[in-house]
PDB file of C-alpha atoms in Angstrom:
ATOM      1  CA  ARG A  53     -52.615 -61.298  64.424  1.00  0.00           C
ATOM      2  CA  SER A  54     -55.418 -60.886  61.885  1.00  0.00           C
ATOM      3  CA  ARG A  55     -57.747 -59.240  64.374  1.00  0.00           C
ATOM      4  CA  TYR A  56     -55.065 -56.756  65.439  1.00  0.00           C
ATOM      5  CA  LEU A  57     -54.324 -55.820  61.835  1.00  0.00           C
ATOM      6  CA  LEU A  58     -57.949 -55.516  60.783  1.00  0.00           C
ATOM      7  CA  ARG A  59     -58.766 -53.211  63.699  1.00  0.00           C
ATOM      8  CA  GLY A  60     -55.965 -50.914  62.617  1.00  0.00           C
ATOM      9  CA  CYS A  61     -57.028 -50.752  58.961  1.00  0.00           C
ATOM     10  CA  ASP A  62     -58.683 -47.362  59.137  1.00  0.00           C
ATOM     11  CA  GLY A  63     -56.641 -45.689  56.416  1.00  0.00           C
ATOM     12  CA  THR A  64     -54.448 -43.696  58.799  1.00  0.00           C
ATOM     13  CA  ARG A  65     -51.439 -46.028  59.001  1.00  0.00           C
ATOM     14  CA  PRO A  66     -48.929 -47.090  56.382  1.00  0.00           C
ATOM     15  CA  VAL A  67     -48.025 -50.763  56.117  1.00  0.00           C
ATOM     16  CA  ALA A  68     -44.671 -50.032  57.766  1.00  0.00           C
ATOM     17  CA  ALA A  69     -46.472 -48.908  60.937  1.00  0.00           C
ATOM     18  CA  PHE A  70     -48.102 -52.327  61.280  1.00  0.00           C
ATOM     19  CA  GLU A  71     -44.770 -54.035  60.698  1.00  0.00           C
ATOM     20  CA  THR A  72     -43.015 -51.860  63.274  1.00  0.00           C
ATOM     21  CA  ALA A  73     -45.704 -52.362  65.914  1.00  0.00           C
ATOM     22  CA  LEU A  74     -45.706 -56.138  65.490  1.00  0.00           C
ATOM     23  CA  LEU A  75     -41.911 -56.344  65.477  1.00  0.00           C
ATOM     24  CA  ASP A  76     -41.717 -54.186  68.614  1.00  0.00           C
ATOM     25  CA  THR A  77     -44.192 -56.498  70.343  1.00  0.00           C
ATOM     26  CA  ILE A  78     -42.099 -59.533  69.446  1.00  0.00           C
ATOM     27  CA  LEU A  79     -38.766 -57.973  70.393  1.00  0.00           C
ATOM     28  CA  SER A  80     -40.139 -56.836  73.760  1.00  0.00           C
ATOM     29  CA  GLY A  81     -41.278 -60.384  74.561  1.00  0.00           C
ATOM     30  CA  GLY A  82     -45.000 -59.779  74.070  1.00  0.00           C
ATOM     31  CA  ALA A  83     -45.158 -62.419  71.334  1.00  0.00           C
ATOM     32  CA  THR A  84     -42.917 -65.114  69.903  1.00  0.00           C
ATOM     33  CA  ILE A  85     -42.249 -66.421  66.424  1.00  0.00           C
ATOM     34  CA  ALA A  86     -40.680 -69.865  66.267  1.00  0.00           C
ATOM     35  CA  GLU A  87     -39.176 -72.145  63.643  1.00  0.00           C
ATOM     36  CA  ASN A  88     -38.843 -75.843  64.364  1.00  0.00           C
ATOM     37  CA  GLY A  89     -40.037 -75.201  67.905  1.00  0.00           C
ATOM     38  CA  GLN A  90     -37.276 -72.691  68.650  1.00  0.00           C
ATOM     39  CA  PRO A  91     -37.932 -68.973  69.147  1.00  0.00           C
ATOM     40  CA  ILE A  92     -36.352 -66.766  66.503  1.00  0.00           C
ATOM     41  CA  ARG A  93     -34.237 -64.067  68.132  1.00  0.00           C
ATOM     42  CA  ASP A  94     -32.413 -62.581  65.153  1.00  0.00           C
ATOM     43  CA  PRO A  95     -34.013 -59.131  64.571  1.00  0.00           C
ATOM     44  CA  GLU A  96     -33.282 -59.151  60.830  1.00  0.00           C
ATOM     45  CA  ARG A  97     -34.864 -62.586  60.375  1.00  0.00           C
ATOM     46  CA  LEU A  98     -37.854 -61.460  62.426  1.00  0.00           C
ATOM     47  CA  ARG A  99     -38.169 -58.307  60.319  1.00  0.00           C
ATOM     48  CA  VAL A 100     -38.446 -60.381  57.130  1.00  0.00           C
ATOM     49  CA  ILE A 101     -40.984 -62.756  58.669  1.00  0.00           C
ATOM     50  CA  VAL A 102     -43.080 -59.904  60.055  1.00  0.00           C
ATOM     51  CA  ARG A 103     -43.007 -57.992  56.760  1.00  0.00           C
ATOM     52  CA  ASP A 104     -44.119 -61.054  54.815  1.00  0.00           C
ATOM     53  CA  ALA A 105     -46.848 -61.844  57.350  1.00  0.00           C
ATOM     54  CA  VAL A 106     -48.268 -58.313  57.390  1.00  0.00           C
ATOM     55  CA  VAL A 107     -48.246 -57.976  53.605  1.00  0.00           C
ATOM     56  CA  GLY A 108     -49.832 -61.414  53.255  1.00  0.00           C
ATOM     57  CA  GLU A 109     -52.583 -60.658  55.783  1.00  0.00           C
ATOM     58  CA  LEU A 110     -53.408 -57.315  54.160  1.00  0.00           C
ATOM     59  CA  ALA A 111     -53.573 -58.972  50.742  1.00  0.00           C
ATOM     60  CA  ASP A 112     -55.921 -61.586  52.190  1.00  0.00           C
ATOM     61  CA  PHE A 113     -58.147 -58.854  53.657  1.00  0.00           C
ATOM     62  CA  ALA A 114     -58.298 -57.205  50.234  1.00  0.00           C
ATOM     63  CA  ARG A 115     -59.188 -60.496  48.499  1.00  0.00           C
ATOM     64  CA  ARG A 116     -62.005 -61.047  50.973  1.00  0.00           C
ATOM     65  CA  GLY A 117     -63.345 -57.533  50.422  1.00  0.00           C
ATOM     66  CA  LEU A 118     -62.545 -56.332  53.915  1.00  0.00           C
ATOM     67  CA  LEU A 119     -60.613 -53.271  52.733  1.00  0.00           C
ATOM     68  CA  LEU A 120     -61.984 -50.362  50.762  1.00  0.00           C
ATOM     69  CA  PRO A 121     -59.905 -48.671  48.056  1.00  0.00           C
TER      70      PRO A 121
END
């Protein structure tokens, strides 16, 4: 996940584009997010998880100095 996001951080994409791409990958079966060992299938629940994950990863990149203003 982190590698995918970092490669895309070239200043041309809004945060929503990362969220949409990751959610599309999950919904198409290319990746899975699970809770308590069970895959999450609810699109709205996945949307919240993906949004939080993307925002958290981008904030971490910024803290580590990997993103330029």
